[in-house]
Coordinates of C-alpha atoms and ligand atoms in Angstrom, one line a residue:
X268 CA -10.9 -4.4 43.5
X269 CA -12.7 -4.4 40.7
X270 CA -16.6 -4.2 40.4
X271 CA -18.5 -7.5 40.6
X272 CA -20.0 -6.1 37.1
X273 CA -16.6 -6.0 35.9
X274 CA -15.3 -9.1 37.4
X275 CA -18.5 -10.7 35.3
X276 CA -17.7 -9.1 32.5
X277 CA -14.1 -10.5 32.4
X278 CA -15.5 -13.9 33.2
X279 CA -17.8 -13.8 30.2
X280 CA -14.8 -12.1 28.1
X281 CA -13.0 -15.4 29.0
X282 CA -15.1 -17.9 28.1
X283 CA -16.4 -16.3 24.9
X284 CA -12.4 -16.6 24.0
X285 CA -12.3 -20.1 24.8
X286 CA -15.5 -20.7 22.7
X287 CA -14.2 -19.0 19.9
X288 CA -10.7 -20.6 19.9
X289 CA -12.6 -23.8 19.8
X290 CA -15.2 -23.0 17.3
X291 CA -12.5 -21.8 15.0
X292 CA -10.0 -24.3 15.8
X293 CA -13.2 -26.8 14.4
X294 CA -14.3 -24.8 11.8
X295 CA -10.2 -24.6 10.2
X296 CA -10.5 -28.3 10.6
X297 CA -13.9 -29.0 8.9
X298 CA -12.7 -26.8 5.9
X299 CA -9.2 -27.9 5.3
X300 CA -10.9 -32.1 5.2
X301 CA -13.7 -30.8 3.3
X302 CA -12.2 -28.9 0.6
X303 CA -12.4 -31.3 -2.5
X304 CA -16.2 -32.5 -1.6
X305 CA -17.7 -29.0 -1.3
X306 CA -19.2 -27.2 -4.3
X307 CA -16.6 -25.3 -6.7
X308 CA -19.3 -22.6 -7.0
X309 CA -22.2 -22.6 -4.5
X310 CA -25.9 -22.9 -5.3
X311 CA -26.5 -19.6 -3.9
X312 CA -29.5 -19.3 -1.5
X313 CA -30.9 -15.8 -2.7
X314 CA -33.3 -15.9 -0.1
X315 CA -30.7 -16.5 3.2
X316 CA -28.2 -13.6 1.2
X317 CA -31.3 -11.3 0.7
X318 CA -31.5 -12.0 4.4
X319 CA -28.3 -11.1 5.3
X320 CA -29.0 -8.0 3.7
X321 CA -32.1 -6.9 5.2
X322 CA -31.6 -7.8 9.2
X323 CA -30.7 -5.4 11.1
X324 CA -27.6 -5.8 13.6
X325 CA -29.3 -6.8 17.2
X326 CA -28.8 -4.3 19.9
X327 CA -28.0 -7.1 21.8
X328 CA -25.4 -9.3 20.5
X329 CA -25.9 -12.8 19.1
X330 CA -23.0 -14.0 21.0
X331 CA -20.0 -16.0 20.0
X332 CA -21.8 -19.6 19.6
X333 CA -24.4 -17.3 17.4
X334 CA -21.9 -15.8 15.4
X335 CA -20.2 -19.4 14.3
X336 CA -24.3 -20.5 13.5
X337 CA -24.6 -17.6 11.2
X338 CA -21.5 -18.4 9.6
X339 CA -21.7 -21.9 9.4
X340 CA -25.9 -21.9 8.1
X341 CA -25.5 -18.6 5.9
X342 CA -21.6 -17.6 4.8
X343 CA -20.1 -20.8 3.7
X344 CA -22.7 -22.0 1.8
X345 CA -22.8 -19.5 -0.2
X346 CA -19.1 -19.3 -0.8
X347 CA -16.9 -20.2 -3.6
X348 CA -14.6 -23.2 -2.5
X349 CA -11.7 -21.1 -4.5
X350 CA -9.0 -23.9 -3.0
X351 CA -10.7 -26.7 -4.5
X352 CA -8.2 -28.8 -6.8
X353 CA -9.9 -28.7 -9.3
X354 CA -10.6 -24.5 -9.5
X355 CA -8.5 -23.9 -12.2
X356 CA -10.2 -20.0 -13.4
X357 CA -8.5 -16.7 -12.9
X358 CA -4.9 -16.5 -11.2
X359 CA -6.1 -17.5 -7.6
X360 CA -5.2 -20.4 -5.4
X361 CA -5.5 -22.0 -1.7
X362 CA -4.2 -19.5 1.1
X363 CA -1.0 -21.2 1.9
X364 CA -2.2 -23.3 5.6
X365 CA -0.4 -21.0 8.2
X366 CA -2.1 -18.2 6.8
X367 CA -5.4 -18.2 8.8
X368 CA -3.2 -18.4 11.9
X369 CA -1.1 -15.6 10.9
X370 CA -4.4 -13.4 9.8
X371 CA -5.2 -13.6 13.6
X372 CA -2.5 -13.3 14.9
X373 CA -2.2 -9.9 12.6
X374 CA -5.3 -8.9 14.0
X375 CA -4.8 -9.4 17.9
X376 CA -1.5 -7.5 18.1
X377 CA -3.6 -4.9 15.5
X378 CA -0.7 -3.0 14.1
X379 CA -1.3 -0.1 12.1
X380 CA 2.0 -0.5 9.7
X381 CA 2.2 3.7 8.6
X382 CA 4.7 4.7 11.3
X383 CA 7.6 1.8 12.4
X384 CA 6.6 3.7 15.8
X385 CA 3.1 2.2 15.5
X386 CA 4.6 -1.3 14.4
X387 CA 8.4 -1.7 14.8
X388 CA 8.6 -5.0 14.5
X389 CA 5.9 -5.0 11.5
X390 CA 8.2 -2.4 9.8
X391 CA 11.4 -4.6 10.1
X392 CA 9.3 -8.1 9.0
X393 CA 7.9 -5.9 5.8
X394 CA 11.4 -5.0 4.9
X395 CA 12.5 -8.0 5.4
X396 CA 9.7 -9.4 3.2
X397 CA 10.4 -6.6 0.3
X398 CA 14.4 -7.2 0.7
X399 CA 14.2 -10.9 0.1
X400 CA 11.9 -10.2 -3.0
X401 CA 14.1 -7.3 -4.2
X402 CA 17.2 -10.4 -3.8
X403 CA 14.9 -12.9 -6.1
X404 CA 15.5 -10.1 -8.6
X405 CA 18.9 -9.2 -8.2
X406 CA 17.7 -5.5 -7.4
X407 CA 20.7 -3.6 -5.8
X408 CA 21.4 -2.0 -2.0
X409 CA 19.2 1.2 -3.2
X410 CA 16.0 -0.5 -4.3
X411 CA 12.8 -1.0 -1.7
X412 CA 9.3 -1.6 -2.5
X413 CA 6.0 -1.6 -0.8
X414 CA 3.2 -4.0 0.2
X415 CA -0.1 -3.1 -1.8
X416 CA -3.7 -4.8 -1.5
X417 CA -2.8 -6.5 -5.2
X418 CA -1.1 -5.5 -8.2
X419 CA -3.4 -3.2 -9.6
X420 CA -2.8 -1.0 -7.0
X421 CA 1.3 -2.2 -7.2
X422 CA 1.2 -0.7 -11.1
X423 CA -0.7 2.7 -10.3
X424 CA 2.0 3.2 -7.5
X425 CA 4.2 2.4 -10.3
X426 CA 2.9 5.1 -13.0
X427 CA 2.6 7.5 -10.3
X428 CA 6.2 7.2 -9.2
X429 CA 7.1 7.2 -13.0
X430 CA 5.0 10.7 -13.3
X431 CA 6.7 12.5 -10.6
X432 CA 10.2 11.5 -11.5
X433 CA 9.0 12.6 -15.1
X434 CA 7.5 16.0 -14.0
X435 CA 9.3 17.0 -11.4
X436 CA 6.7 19.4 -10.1
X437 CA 3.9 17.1 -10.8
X438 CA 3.2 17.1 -7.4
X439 CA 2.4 21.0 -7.3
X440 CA 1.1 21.0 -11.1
X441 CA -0.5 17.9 -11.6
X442 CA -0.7 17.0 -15.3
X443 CA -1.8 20.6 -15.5
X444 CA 1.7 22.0 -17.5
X445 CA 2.4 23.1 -20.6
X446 CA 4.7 19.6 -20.9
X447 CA 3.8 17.6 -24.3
X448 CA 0.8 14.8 -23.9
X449 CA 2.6 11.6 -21.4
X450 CA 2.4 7.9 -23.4
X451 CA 2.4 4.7 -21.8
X452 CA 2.9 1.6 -23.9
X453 CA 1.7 -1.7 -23.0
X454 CA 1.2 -4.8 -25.2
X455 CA -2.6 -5.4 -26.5
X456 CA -2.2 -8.8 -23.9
X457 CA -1.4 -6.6 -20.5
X458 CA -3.6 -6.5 -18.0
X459 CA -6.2 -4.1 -17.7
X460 CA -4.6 -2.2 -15.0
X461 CA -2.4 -0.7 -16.4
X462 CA -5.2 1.1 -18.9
X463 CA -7.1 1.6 -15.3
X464 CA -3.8 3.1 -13.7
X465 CA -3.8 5.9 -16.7
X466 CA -7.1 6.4 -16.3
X467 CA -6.9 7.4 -12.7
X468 CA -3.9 9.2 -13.5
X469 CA -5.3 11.5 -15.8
X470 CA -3.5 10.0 -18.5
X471 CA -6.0 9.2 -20.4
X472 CA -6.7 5.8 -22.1
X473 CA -6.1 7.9 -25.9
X474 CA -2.4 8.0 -24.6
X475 CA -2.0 4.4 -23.9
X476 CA -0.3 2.1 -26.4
X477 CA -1.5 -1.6 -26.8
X478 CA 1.6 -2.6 -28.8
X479 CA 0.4 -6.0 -31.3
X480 CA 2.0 -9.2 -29.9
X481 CA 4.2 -11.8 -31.9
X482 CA 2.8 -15.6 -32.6
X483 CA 3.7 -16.2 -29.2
X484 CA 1.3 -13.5 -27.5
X485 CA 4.9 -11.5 -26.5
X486 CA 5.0 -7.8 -27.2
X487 CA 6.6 -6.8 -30.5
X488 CA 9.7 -5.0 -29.7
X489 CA 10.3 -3.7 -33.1
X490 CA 6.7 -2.5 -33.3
X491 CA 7.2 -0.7 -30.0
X492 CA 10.1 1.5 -31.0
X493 CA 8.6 2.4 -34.5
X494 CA 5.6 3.7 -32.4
X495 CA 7.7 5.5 -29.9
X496 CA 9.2 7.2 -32.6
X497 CA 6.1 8.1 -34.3
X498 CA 4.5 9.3 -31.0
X499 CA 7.4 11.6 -30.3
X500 CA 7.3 12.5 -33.8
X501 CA 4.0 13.9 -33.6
X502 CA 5.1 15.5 -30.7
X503 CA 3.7 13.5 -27.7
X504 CA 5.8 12.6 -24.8
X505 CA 6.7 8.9 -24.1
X506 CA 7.6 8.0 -21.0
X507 CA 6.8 4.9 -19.7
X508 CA 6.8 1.0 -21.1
X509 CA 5.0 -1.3 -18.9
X510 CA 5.7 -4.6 -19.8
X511 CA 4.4 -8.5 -18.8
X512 CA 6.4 -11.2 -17.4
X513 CA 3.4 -13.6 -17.7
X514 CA 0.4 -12.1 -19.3
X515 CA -2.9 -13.1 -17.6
X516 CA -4.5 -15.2 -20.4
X517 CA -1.8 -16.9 -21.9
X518 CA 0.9 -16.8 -19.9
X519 CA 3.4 -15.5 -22.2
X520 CA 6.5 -13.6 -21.1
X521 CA 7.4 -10.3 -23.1
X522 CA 11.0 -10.1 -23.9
X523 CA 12.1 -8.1 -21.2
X524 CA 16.0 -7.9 -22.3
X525 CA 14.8 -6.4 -25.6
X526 CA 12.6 -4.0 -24.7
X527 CA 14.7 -2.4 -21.9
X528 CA 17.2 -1.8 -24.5
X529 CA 14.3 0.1 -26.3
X530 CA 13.7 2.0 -22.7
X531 CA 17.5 2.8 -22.3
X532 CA 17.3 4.2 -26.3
X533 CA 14.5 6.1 -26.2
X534 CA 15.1 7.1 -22.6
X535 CA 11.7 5.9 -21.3
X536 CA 11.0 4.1 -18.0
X537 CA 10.7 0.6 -17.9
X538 CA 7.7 -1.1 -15.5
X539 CA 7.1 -4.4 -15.3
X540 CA 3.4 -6.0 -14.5
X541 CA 4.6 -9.3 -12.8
X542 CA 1.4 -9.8 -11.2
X543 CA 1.1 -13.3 -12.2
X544 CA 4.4 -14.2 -13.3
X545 CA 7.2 -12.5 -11.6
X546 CA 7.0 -15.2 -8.6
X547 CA 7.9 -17.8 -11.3
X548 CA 11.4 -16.8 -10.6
X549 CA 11.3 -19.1 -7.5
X550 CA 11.8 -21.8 -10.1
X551 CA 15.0 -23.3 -11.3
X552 CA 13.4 -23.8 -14.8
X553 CA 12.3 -20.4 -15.5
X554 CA 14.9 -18.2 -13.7
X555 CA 16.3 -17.3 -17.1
X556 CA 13.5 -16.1 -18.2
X557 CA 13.8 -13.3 -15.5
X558 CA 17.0 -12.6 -15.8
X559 CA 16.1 -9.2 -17.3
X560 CA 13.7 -8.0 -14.6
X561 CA 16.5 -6.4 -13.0
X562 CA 17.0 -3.9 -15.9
X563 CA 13.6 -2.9 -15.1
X564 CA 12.6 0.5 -12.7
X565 CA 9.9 -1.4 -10.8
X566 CA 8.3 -4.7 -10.4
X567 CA 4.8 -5.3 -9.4
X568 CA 3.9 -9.2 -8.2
X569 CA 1.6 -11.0 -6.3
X570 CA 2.4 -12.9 -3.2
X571 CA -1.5 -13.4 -2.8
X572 CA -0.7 -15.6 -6.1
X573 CA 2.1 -17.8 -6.0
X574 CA 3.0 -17.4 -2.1
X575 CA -0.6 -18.9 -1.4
X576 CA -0.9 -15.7 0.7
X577 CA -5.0 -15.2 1.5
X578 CA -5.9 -11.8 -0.5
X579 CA -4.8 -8.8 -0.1
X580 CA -1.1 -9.4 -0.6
X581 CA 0.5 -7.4 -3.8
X582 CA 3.8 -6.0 -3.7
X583 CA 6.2 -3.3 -5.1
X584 CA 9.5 -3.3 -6.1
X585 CA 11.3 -0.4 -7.5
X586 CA 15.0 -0.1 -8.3
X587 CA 15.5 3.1 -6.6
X588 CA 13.4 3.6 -3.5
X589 CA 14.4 7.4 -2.9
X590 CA 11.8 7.8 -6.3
X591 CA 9.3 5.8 -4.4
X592 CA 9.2 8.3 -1.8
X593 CA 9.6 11.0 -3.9
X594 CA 6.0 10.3 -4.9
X595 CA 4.4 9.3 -1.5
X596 CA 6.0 10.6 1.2
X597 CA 4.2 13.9 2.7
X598 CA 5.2 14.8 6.1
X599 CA 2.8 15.9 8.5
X600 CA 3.6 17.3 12.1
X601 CA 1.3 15.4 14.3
X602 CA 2.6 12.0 12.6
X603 CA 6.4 12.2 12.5
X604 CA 8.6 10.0 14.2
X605 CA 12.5 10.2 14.3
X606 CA 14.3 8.4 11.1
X607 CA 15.6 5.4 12.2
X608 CA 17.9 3.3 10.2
X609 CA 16.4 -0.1 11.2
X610 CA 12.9 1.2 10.8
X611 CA 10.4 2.5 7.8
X612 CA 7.8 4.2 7.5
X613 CA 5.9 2.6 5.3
X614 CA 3.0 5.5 4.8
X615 CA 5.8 7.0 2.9
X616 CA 6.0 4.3 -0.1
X617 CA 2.5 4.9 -1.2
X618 CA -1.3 6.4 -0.8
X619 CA -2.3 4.7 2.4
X620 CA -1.9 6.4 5.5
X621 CA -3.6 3.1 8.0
X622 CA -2.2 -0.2 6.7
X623 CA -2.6 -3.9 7.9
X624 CA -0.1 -6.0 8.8
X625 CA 0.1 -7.8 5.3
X626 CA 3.6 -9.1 5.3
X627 CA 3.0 -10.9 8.3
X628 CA 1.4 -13.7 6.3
X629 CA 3.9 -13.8 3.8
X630 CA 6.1 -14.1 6.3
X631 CA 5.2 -16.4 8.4
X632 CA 4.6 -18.6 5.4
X633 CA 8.0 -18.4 4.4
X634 CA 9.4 -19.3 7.8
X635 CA 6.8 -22.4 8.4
X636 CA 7.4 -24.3 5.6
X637 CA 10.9 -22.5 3.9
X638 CA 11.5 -21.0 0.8
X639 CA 11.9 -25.0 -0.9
X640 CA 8.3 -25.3 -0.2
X641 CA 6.9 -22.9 -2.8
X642 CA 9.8 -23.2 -5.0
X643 CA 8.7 -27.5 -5.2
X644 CA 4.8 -26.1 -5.3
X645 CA 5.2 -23.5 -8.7
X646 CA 7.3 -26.9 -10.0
X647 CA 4.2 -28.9 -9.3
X648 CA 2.2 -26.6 -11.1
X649 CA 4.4 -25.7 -14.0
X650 CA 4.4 -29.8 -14.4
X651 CA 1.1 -30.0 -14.2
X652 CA 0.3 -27.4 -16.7
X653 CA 2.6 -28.8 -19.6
X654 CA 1.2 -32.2 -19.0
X655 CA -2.1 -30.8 -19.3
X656 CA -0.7 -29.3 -22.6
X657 CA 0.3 -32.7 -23.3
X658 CA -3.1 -34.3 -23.3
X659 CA -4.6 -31.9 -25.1
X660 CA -2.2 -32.5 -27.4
X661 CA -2.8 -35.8 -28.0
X662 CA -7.0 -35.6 -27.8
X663 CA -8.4 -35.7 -31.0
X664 CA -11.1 -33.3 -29.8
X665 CA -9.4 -30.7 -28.3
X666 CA -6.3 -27.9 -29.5
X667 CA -3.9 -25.5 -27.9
X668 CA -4.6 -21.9 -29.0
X669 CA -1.0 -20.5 -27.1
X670 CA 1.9 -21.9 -26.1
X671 CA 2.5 -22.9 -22.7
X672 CA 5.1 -20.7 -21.1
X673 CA 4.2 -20.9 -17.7
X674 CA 0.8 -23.0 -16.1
X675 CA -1.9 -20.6 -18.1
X676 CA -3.1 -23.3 -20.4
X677 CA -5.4 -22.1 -23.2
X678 CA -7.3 -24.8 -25.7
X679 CA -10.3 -25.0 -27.3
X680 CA -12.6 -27.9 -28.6
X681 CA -12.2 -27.9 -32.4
X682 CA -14.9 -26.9 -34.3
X683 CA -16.8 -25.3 -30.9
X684 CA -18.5 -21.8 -30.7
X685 CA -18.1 -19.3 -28.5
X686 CA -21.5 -20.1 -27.1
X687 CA -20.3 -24.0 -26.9
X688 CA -17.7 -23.1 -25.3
X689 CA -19.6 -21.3 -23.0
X690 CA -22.3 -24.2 -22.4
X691 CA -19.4 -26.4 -21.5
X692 CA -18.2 -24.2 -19.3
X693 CA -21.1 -24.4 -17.5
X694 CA -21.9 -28.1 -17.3
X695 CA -18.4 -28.3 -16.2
X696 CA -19.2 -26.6 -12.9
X697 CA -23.0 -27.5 -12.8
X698 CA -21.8 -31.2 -12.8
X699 CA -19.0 -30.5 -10.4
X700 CA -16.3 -31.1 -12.4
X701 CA -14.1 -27.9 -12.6
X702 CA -14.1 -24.3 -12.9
X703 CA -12.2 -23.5 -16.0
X704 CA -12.4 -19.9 -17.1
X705 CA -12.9 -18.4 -20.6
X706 CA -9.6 -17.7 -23.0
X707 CA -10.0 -15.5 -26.0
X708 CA -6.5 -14.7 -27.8
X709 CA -6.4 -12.7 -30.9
X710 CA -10.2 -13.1 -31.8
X711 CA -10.1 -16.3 -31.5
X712 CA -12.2 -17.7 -28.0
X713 CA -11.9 -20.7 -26.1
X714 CA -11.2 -22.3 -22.9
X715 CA -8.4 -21.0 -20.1
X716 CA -7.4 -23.4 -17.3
X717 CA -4.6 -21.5 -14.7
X718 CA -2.8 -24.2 -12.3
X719 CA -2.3 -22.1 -9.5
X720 CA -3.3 -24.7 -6.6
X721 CA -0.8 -26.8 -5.1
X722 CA -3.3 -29.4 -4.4
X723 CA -4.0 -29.9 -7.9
X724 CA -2.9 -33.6 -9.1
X725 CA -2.4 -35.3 -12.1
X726 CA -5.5 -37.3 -11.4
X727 CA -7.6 -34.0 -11.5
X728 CA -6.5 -33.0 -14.8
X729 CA -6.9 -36.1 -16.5
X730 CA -10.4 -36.0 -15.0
X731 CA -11.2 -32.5 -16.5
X732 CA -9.6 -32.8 -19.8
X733 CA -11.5 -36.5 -19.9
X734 CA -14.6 -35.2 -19.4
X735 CA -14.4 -32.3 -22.2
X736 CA -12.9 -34.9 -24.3
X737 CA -16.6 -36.8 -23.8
X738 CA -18.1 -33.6 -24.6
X739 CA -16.6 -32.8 -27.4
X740 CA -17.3 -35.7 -28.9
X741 CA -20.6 -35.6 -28.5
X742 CA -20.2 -32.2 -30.8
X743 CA -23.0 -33.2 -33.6
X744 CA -23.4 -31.9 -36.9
X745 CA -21.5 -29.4 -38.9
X746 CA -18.6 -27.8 -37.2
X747 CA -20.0 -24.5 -35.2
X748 CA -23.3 -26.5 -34.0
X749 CA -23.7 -26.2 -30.6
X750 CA -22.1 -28.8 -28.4
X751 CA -24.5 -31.4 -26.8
X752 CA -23.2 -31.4 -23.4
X753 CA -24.2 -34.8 -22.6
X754 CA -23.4 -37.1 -19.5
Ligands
PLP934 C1 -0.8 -9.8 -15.3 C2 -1.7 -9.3 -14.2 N1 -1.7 -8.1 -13.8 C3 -2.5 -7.6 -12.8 C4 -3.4 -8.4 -12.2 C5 -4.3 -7.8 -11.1 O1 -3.8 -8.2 -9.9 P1 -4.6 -7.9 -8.6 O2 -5.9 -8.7 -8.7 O3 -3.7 -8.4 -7.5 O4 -4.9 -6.5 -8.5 C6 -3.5 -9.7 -12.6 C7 -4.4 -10.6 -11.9 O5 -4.6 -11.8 -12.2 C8 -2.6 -10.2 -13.6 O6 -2.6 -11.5 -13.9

């Protein structure tokens, strides 16, 4: 029998369930028919945020119906509408619409995805997750990979995995040998984490490489090798090339064939940052273009980019998974479990010991709508991008400053500043227009537009590059006066 307290307490425990199923269930509904009328970047109330900062939690609860106030008066007001049609900065889209579900689902069966004991059916859906990914690539029966928080954290497992199969007793030495100095070699387009992996490495950012890039913003092969040699020459150690399948400004797509030849020559490891673009192989068009990926050792990529999965949701692949755990795997008494052959540990594919159930969400996205879905939705956007191309082509007013290899699209207003640029920018998103980011390739700056939003139309582009068309030509005066950013 349990006590009346109790039996209240269950009561309550009940209905606060039922209130928060409906809240939500309203809440998911609001947003999702709201999304194009909200603000792309909110006028931030200082005041309710300096709030938020200074009260203190209540002893006593604020209870469910309280909770959904708070969040509906304070939270989304003062939150970017990052799935708006018309957000077009950084590489980040709409969470794909199962997504919430699957976050709460995640949550309610809480599995801690270190030990398959702790999550066996986690572990399996994971693998299942990083075998279909490993397949996209044509990575063999040995390869395996991880789920990482993005793929920043995808590339320093990467360099770390790279260092231990380098030194084999970096694990007991660290970098503290007698070995020659390590160099990485990147292109002067890669992202920045790759010079924020070798930093935490102890690398050291003197020993990374930004290799030039062609007219194409691709990595120079030939400049690459002459630099290997002259590294080893001077007796440094190379060891590792990361290149970019879809560099984060322009889009461009390092040649991948080439420069794993170089790796094979100079016996170096090969890493690829696909972070952006590696998911691009989901499309017919551009498959070709990947074809080389599986020469490389690892592959980092982003589902929480083109799978519309909500952050975090980066990924690892690596050709040879034994080298994976090589680096990561530690074993400790208290937590070991029996090998199974269906099963993985996952703790021992990289630095986290507690881990959420990421893949879930990737998952379930794939099963809801099928793998056609997102293959039709990086067409859409591919489309979209060169027909945004297109038009900026054929304004007077505006030029391309790259290529567009995949839906990065970088342009500029002829004649603009840096600080014009910057005040369009601005009106842009003051007038409710867009949120366009800034580009700046080879000294040059400009404007960046990324179509990575599946709700994005045709309509919305022509809108945006109308509107900077009207701005720019209200450009007065010698070229490089600022831009009157009239209505
Ligand atoms: C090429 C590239 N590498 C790495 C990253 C960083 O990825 P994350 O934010 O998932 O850590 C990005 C992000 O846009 C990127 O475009």
């Amino acid at each position: 029998m349990p006590h009346p307290a109790q039996a209240r307490g269950r009561r309550q425990a009940k209905d606060d369930r039922e209130t928060a199923g409906r809240l939500l269930a309203a809440f998911f509904d609001d947003y999702e028919q709201s999304i194009a009328q909200r603000p792309l970047v909110p006028e931030v109330d200082r005041e309710v945020l300096a709030g938020l900062l200074a009260t203190p939690f209540p002893d006593k609860g604020i209870g469910v119906e309280g909770l959904f106030r708070e969040i509906n008066q304070k939270i989304l007001p003062n939150s970017t509408t990052v799935a708006h049609p018309r957000f077009l900065a950084y590489v980040l889209g709409p969470p794909n619409g199962i997504a919430p579900y699957a976050e709460a689902i995640a949550a309610t069966i809480n599995q801690n995805c270190n030990l398959w004991q702790l999550s066996p059916a986690a572990s399996v859906v994971e693998r299942a997750v990083i075998t279909w990914l490993c397949g996209l690539f044509g990575y063999g029966d040995q390869a395996g990979g991880i789920l990482t928080s993005g793929g920043s954290i995808a590339i320093l497992n990467a360099l770390t995995t790279a260092l231990h199969a380098r030194r084999p007793r970096f694990r007991e030495q660290g970098l503290q040998t007698a070995g020659s100095q390590l160099v990485v070699y990147t292109s002067a387009e890669a992202h920045r984490c790759v010079d924020k992996a070798a930093a935490i490495l102890g690398i050291g950012l003197d020993n990374v490489r930004h290799v030039p890039t062609d007219d194409r913003y691709r990595m120079r092969v030939d400049v690459l090798e002459e630099t290997i040699h002259a590294d080893r020459a001077a007796g440094l150690e190379p060891f590792c090339v990361v290149a970019t399948p879809g560099t984060v400004t322009s889009g461009s797509i390092d040649p991948i064939a080439e420069i794993a030849d170089v790796c094979t020559r100079q016996d170096v490891w090969l890493r690829l940052d696909g972070a952006y673009g590696a998911l691009f192989v989901l499309s017919e068009r551009k498959r070709a273009a990947f074809e080389a990926c599986a020469r490389a050792d690892s592959i980092a990529l982003d589902p929480h980019k083109l799978l519309f999965a909500p952050p975090e949701a980066g990924c690892l692949l690596v050709r040879d998974r034994a080298r994976l755990a090589r680096a990561s795997a530690f074993s400790s008494s208290y937590l070991t479990v029996e090998d199974d052959p269906l099963m993985v540990d996952y703790m021992d594919y990289g630095p986290q010991l507690s881990r959420s159930f990421k893949a879930f969400k990737v998952w379930s996205a794939l099963h809801t709508f099928g793998v056609d879905a997102f293959r039709t939705a990086i067409d859409h956007m591919l489309d979209l991008a060169q027909y945004m191309a297109d038009l900026i082509e054929a304004a007077p007013d505006l030029e391309l400053m790259a290529p567009v290899s995949l839906t990065a699209v970088c342009f500029r207003i002829k004649g603009a500043t840096e600080a014009d640029h910057t005040a369009v920018l601005a009106a842009l998103v003051e007038e409710g227009t867009a949120l366009l980011g800034p580009a700046r390739l080879d000294g040059r700056h400009g404007i960046r537009a990324c179509v990575t939003n599946h709700r994005t139309t045709r309509d919305d582009i022509e809108l945006i590059l109308t509107r900077l068309s009207d701005m720019a030509r209200h450009h007065h005066g010698p070229v490089g006066d600022t831009l009157e950013v009239a209505p």
